[in-house]
PDB file of C-alpha atoms in Angstrom:
ATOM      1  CA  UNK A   1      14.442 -13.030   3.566  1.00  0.00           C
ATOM      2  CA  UNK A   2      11.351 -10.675   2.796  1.00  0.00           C
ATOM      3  CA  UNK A   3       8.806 -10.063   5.091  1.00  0.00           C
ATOM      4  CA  UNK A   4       6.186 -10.603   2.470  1.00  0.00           C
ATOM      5  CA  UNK A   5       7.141 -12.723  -0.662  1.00  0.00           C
ATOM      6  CA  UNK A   6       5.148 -13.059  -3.786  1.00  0.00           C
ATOM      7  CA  UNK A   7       5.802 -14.405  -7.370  1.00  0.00           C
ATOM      8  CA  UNK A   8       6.202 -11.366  -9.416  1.00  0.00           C
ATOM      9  CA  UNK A   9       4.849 -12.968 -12.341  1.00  0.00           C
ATOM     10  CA  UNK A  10       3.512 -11.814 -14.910  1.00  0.00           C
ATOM     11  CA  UNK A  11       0.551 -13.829 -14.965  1.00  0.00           C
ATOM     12  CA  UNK A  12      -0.624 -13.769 -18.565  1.00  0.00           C
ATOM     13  CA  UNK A  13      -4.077 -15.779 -18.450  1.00  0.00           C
ATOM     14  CA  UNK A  14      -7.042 -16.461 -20.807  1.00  0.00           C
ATOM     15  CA  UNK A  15     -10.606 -14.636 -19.692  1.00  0.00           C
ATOM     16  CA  UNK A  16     -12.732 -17.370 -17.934  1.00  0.00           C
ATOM     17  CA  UNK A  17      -9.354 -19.410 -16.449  1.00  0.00           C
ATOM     18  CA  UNK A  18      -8.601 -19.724 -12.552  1.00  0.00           C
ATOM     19  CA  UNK A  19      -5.287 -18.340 -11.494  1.00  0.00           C
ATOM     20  CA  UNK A  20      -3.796 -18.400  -8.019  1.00  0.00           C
ATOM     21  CA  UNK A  21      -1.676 -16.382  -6.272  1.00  0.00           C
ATOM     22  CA  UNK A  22       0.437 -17.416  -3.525  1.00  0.00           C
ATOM     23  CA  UNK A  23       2.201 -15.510  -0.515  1.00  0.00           C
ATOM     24  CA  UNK A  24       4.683 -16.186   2.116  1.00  0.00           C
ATOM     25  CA  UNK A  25       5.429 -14.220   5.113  1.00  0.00           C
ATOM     26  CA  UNK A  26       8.312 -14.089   7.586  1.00  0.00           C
ATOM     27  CA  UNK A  27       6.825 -13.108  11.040  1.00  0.00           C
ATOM     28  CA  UNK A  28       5.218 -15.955  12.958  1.00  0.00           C
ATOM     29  CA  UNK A  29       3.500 -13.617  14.885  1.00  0.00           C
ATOM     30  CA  UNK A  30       1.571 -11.540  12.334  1.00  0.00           C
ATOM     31  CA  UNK A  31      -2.016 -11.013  13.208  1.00  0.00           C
ATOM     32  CA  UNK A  32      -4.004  -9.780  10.017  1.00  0.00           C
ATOM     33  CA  UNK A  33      -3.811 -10.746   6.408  1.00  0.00           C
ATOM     34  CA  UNK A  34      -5.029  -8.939   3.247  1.00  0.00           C
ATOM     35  CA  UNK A  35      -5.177  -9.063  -0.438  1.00  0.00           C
ATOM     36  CA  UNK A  36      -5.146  -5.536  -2.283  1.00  0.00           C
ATOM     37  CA  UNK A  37      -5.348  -4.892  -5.640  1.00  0.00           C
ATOM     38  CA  UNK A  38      -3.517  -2.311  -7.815  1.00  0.00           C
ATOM     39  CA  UNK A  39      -3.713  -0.747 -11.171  1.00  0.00           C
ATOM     40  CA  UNK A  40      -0.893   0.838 -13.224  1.00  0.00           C
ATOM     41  CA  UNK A  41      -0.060   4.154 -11.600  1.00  0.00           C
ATOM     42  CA  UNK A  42      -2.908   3.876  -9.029  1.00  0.00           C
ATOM     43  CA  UNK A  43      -3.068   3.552  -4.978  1.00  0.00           C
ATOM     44  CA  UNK A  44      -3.801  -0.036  -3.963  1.00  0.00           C
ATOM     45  CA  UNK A  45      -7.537  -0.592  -2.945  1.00  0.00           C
ATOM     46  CA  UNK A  46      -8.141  -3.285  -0.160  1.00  0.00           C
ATOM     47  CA  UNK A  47      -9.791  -6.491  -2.420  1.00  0.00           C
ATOM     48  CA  UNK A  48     -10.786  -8.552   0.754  1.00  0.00           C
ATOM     49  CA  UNK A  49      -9.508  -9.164   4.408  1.00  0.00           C
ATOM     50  CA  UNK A  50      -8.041 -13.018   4.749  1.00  0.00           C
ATOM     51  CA  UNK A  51      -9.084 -15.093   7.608  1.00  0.00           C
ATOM     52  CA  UNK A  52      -7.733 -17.986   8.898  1.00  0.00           C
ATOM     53  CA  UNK A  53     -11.373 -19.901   7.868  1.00  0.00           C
ATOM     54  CA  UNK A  54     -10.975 -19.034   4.646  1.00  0.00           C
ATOM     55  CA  UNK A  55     -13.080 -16.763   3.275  1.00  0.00           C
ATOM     56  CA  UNK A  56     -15.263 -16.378  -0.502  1.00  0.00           C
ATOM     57  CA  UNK A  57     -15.954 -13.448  -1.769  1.00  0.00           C
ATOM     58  CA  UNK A  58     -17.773 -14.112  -5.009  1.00  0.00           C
ATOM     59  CA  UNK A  59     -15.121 -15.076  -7.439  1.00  0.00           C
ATOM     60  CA  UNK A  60     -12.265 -14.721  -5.283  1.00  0.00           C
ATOM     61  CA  UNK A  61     -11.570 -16.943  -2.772  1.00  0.00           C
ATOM     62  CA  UNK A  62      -8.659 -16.018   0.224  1.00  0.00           C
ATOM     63  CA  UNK A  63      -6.716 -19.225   2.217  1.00  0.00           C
ATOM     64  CA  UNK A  64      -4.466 -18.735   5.003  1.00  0.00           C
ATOM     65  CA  UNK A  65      -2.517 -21.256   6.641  1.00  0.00           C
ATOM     66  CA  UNK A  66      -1.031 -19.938   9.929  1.00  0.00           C
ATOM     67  CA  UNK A  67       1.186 -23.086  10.551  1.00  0.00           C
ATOM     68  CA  UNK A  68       2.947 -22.633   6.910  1.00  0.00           C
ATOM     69  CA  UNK A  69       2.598 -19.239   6.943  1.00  0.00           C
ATOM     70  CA  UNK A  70       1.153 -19.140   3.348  1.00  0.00           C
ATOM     71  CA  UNK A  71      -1.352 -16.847   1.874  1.00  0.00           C
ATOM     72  CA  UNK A  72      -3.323 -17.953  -1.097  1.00  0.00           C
ATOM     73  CA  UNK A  73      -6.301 -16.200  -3.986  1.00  0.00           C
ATOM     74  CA  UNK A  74      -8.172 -18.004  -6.053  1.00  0.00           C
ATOM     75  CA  UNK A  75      -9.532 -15.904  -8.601  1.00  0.00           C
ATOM     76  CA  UNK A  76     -12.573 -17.631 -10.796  1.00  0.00           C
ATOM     77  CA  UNK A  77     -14.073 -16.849 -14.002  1.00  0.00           C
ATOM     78  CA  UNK A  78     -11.461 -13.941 -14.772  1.00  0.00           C
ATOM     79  CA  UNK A  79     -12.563 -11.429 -16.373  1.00  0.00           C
ATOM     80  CA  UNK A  80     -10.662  -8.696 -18.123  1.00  0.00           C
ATOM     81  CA  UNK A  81     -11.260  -5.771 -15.340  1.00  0.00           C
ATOM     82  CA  UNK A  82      -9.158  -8.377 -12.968  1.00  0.00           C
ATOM     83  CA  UNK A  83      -6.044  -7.045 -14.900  1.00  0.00           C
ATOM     84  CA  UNK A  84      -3.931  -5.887 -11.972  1.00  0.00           C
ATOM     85  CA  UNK A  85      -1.118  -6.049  -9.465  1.00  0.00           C
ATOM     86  CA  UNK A  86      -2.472  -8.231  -6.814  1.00  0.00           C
ATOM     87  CA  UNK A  87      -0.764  -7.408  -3.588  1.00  0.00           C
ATOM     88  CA  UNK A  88      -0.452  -9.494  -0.232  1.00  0.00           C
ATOM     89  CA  UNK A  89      -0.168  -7.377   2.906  1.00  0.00           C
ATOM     90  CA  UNK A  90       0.579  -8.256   6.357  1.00  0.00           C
ATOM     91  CA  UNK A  91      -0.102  -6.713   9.339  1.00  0.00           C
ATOM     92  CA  UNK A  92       1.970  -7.792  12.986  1.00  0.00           C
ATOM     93  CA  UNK A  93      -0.612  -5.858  14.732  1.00  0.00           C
ATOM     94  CA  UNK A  94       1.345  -5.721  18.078  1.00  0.00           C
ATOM     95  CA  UNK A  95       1.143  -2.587  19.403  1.00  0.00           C
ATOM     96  CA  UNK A  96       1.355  -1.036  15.739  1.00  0.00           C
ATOM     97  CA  UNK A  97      -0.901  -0.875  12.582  1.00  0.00           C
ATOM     98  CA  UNK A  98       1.905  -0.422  10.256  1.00  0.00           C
ATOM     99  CA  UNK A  99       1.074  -2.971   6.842  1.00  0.00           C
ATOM    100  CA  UNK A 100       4.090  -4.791   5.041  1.00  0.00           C
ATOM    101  CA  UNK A 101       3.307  -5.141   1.364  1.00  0.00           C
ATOM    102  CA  UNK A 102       4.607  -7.452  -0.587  1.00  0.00           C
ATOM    103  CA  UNK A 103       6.257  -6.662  -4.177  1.00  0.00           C
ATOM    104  CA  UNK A 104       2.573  -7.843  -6.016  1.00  0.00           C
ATOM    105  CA  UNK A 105       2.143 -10.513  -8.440  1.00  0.00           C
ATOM    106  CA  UNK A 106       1.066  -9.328 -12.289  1.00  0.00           C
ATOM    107  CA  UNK A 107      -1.965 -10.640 -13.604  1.00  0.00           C
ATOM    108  CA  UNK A 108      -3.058  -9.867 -17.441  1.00  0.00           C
ATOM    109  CA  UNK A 109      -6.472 -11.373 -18.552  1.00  0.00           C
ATOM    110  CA  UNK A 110      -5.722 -12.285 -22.544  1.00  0.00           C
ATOM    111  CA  UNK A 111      -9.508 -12.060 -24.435  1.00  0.00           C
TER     112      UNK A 111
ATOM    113  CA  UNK B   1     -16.581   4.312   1.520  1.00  0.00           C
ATOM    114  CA  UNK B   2     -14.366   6.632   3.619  1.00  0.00           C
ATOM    115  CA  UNK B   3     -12.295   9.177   0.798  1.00  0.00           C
ATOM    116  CA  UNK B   4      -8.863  10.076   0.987  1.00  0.00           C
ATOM    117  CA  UNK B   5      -7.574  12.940  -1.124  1.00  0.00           C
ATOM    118  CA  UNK B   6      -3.650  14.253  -2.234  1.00  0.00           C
ATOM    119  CA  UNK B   7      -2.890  17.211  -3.956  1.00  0.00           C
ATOM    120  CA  UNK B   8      -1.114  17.461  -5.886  1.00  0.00           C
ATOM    121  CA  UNK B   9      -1.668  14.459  -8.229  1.00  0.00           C
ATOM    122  CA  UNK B  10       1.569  15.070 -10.166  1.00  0.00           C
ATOM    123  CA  UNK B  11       4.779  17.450  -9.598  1.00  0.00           C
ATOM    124  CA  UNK B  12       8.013  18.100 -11.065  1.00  0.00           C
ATOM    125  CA  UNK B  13      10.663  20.557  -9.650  1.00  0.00           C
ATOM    126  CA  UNK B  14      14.112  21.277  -9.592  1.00  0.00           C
ATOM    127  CA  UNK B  15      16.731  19.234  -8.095  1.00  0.00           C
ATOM    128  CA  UNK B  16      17.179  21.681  -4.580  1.00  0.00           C
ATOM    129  CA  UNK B  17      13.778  22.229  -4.237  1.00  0.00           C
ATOM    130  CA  UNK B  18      10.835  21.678  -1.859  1.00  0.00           C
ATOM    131  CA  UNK B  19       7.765  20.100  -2.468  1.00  0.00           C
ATOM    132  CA  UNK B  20       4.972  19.608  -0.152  1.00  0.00           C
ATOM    133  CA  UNK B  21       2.337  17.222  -0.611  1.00  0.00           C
ATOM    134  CA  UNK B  22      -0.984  16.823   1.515  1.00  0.00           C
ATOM    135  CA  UNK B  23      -3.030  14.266   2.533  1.00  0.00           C
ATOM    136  CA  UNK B  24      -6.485  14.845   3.634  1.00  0.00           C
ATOM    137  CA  UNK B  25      -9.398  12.102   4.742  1.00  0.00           C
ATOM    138  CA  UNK B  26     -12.625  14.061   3.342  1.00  0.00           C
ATOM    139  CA  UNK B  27     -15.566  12.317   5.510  1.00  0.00           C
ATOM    140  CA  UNK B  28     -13.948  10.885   8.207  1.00  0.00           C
ATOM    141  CA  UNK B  29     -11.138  11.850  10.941  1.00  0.00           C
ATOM    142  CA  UNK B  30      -7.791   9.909  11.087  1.00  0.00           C
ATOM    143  CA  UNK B  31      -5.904  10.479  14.162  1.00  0.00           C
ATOM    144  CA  UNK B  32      -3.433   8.363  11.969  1.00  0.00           C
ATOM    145  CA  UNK B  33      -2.299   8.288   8.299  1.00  0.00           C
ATOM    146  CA  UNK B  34       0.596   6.747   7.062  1.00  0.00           C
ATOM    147  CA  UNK B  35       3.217   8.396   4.455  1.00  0.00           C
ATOM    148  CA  UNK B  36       4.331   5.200   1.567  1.00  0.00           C
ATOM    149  CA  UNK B  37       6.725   5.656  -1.122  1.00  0.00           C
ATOM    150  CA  UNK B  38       6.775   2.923  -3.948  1.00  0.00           C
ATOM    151  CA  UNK B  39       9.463   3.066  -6.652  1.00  0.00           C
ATOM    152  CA  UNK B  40       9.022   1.461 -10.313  1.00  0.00           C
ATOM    153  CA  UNK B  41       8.336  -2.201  -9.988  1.00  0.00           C
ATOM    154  CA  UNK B  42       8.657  -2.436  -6.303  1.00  0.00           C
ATOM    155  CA  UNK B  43       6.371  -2.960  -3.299  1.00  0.00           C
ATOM    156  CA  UNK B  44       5.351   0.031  -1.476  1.00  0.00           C
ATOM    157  CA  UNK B  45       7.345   1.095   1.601  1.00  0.00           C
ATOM    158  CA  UNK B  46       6.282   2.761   4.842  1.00  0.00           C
ATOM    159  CA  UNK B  47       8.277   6.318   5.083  1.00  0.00           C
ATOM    160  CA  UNK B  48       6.378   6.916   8.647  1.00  0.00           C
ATOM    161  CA  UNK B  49       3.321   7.369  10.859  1.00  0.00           C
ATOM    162  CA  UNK B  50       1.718  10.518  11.276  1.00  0.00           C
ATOM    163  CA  UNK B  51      -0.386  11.234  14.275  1.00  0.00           C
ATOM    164  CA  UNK B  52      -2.221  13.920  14.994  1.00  0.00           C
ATOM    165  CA  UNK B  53      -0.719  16.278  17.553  1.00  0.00           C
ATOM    166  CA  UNK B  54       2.425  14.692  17.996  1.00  0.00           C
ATOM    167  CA  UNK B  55       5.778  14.178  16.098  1.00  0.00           C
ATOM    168  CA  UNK B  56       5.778  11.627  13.439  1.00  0.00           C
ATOM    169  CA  UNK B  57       7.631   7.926  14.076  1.00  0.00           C
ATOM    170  CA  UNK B  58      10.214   7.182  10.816  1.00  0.00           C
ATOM    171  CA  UNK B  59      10.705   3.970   9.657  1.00  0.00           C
ATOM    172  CA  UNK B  60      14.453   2.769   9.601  1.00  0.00           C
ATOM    173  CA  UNK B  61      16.669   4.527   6.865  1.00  0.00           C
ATOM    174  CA  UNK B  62      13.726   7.380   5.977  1.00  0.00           C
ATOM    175  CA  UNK B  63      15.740  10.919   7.138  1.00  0.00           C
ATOM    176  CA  UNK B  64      13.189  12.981   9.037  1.00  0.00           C
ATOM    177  CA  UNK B  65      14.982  15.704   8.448  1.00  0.00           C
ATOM    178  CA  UNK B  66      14.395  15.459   4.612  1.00  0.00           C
ATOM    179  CA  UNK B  67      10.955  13.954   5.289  1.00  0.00           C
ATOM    180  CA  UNK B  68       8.783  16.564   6.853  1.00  0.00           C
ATOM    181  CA  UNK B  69       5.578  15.138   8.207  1.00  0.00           C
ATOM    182  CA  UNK B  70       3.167  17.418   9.787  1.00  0.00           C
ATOM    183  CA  UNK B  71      -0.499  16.169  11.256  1.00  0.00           C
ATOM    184  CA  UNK B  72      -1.605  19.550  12.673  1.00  0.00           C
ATOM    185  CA  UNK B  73      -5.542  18.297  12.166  1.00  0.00           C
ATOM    186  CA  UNK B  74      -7.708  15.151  12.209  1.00  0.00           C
ATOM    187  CA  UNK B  75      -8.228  15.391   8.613  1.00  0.00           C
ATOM    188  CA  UNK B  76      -4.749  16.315   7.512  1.00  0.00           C
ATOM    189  CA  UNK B  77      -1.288  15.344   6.991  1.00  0.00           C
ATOM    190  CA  UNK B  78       1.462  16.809   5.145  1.00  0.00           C
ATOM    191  CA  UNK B  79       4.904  15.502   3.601  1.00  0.00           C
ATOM    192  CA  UNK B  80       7.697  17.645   2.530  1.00  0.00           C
ATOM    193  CA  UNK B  81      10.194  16.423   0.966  1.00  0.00           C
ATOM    194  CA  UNK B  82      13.134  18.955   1.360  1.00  0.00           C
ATOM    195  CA  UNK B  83      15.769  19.819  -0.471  1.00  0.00           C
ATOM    196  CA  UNK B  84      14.455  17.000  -2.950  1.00  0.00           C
ATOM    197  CA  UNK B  85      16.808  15.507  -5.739  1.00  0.00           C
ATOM    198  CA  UNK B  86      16.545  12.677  -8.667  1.00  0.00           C
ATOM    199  CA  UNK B  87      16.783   9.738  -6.156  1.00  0.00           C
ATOM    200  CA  UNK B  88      13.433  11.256  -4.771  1.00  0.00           C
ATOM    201  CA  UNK B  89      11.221  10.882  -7.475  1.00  0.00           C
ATOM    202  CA  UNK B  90       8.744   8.475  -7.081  1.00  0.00           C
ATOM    203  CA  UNK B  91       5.202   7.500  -5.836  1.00  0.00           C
ATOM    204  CA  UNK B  92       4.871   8.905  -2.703  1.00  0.00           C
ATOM    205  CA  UNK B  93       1.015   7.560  -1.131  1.00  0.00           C
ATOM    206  CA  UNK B  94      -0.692   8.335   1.787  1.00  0.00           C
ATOM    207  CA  UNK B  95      -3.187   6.381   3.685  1.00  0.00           C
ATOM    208  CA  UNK B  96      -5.545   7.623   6.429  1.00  0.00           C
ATOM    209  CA  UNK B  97      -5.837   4.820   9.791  1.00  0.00           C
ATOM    210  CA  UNK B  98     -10.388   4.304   9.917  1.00  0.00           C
ATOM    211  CA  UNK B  99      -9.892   1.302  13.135  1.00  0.00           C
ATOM    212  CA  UNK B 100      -6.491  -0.910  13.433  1.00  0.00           C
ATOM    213  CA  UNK B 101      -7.502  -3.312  10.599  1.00  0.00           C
ATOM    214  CA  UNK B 102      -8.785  -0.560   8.032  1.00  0.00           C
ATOM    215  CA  UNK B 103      -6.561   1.819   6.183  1.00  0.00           C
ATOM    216  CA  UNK B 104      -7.681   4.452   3.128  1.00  0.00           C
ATOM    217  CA  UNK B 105      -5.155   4.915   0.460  1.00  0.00           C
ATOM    218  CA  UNK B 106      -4.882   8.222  -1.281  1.00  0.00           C
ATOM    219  CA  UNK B 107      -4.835   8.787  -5.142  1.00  0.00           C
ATOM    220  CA  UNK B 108      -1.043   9.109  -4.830  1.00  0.00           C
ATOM    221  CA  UNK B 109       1.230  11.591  -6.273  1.00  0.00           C
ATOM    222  CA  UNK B 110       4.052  11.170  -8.623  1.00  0.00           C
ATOM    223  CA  UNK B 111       7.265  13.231  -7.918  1.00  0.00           C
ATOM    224  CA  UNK B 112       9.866  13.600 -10.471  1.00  0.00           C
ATOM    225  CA  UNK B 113      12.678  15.440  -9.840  1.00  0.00           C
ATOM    226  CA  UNK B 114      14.695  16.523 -12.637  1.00  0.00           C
TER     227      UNK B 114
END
């Protein structure tokens, strides 16, 4: 099993719609949670930290349940610029600050 | 927000060959930085962790002969990939360590090895 699992997608979605992403990870005992972003041929750019609260951060919105070790984004209002490989990184933060990426889910925005 | 830099952007060489990328953090100092490679379609992989002033740690399966990783300052790391043939080419990224939950990605640079 992979560390860090994501639907590949692609995500092919009208401008405007709500899409979700969802995330599994493997290691019980990982400590921090992240959603990047990253565009064709580009280096990832952290999109927002996930806490185990929740946490809103204007049209995005990050869940993390620790007990199913799930990882959720809710993106609102998608707008074309949201076009990207949306990535879900762990961290096991135990000594080490090494991040596990996952294999990134697709998203187009359609017009 | 903190910059990290990688020169070059782009390179293709020889099969045999050695390339030798940097990594630098421009307004900030990263006693850390991490060396990634991410192939077509795939997640991106730790290669290792460079630390400043001490030998690099691999990551399972990454040769450290063929990967040489070199932190000789607070602001700079460098990879060289040795030797380097097809199977190399790829996206190799660096990122520079700012506190244990914040890590700077470089721009990348894409290796092709013909």
């Amino acid at each position: 099993r992979k560390e860090v699992e994501q639907d590949p997608g692609p995500f092919n979605v009208p401008e405007g719609a709500t899409v979700a992403f969802n995330c599994t990870y493997s290691n019980s005992a990982s400590q921090s949670f992240f959603w990047y972003r990253q565009d064709c041929r580009k280096e990832p750019k952290l999109l927002m930290s996930v806490y185990s609260s929740g946490n809103e951060d204007g049209r995005f919105t990050a869940q993390l349940n620790r007990a199913s070790q799930y990882i959720s984004l809710l993106i609102r209002d998608s707008k074309l610029s949201d076009s990207a490989t949306y990535l879900c990184v762990v961290n096991h933060n135990f000594g080490n600050e090494k991040l596990t990426f996952g294999t990134g889910t697709r998203l187009t925005i359609i017009p | 927000g903190a910059v990290v830099s990688q020169h070059p952007s782009w390179v293709i060489c020889k099969s045999g060959t050695s390339v030798k990328i940097e990594c630098r953090s421009l307004d900030f100092q990263a006693t850390t930085m991490f060396w990634y490679r991410q192939f077509p379609k795939q997640s991106l992989m730790l290669m290792a962790t460079s630390n400043e002033g001490s030998k690099a740690t691999y990551e399972q399966g990454v040769e450290k002969d063929k990967f040489l990783i070199n932190h000789a300052s607070l602001t700079l790391s460098t990879l060289t990939v040795t030797s380097a043939h097809p199977e190399d080419s790829s996206f190799y990224i660096c990122s520079a360590r700012v506190n244990l939950e914040t890590q700077y990605f470089g721009p990348g640079t894409r290796l092709l090895v013909l």
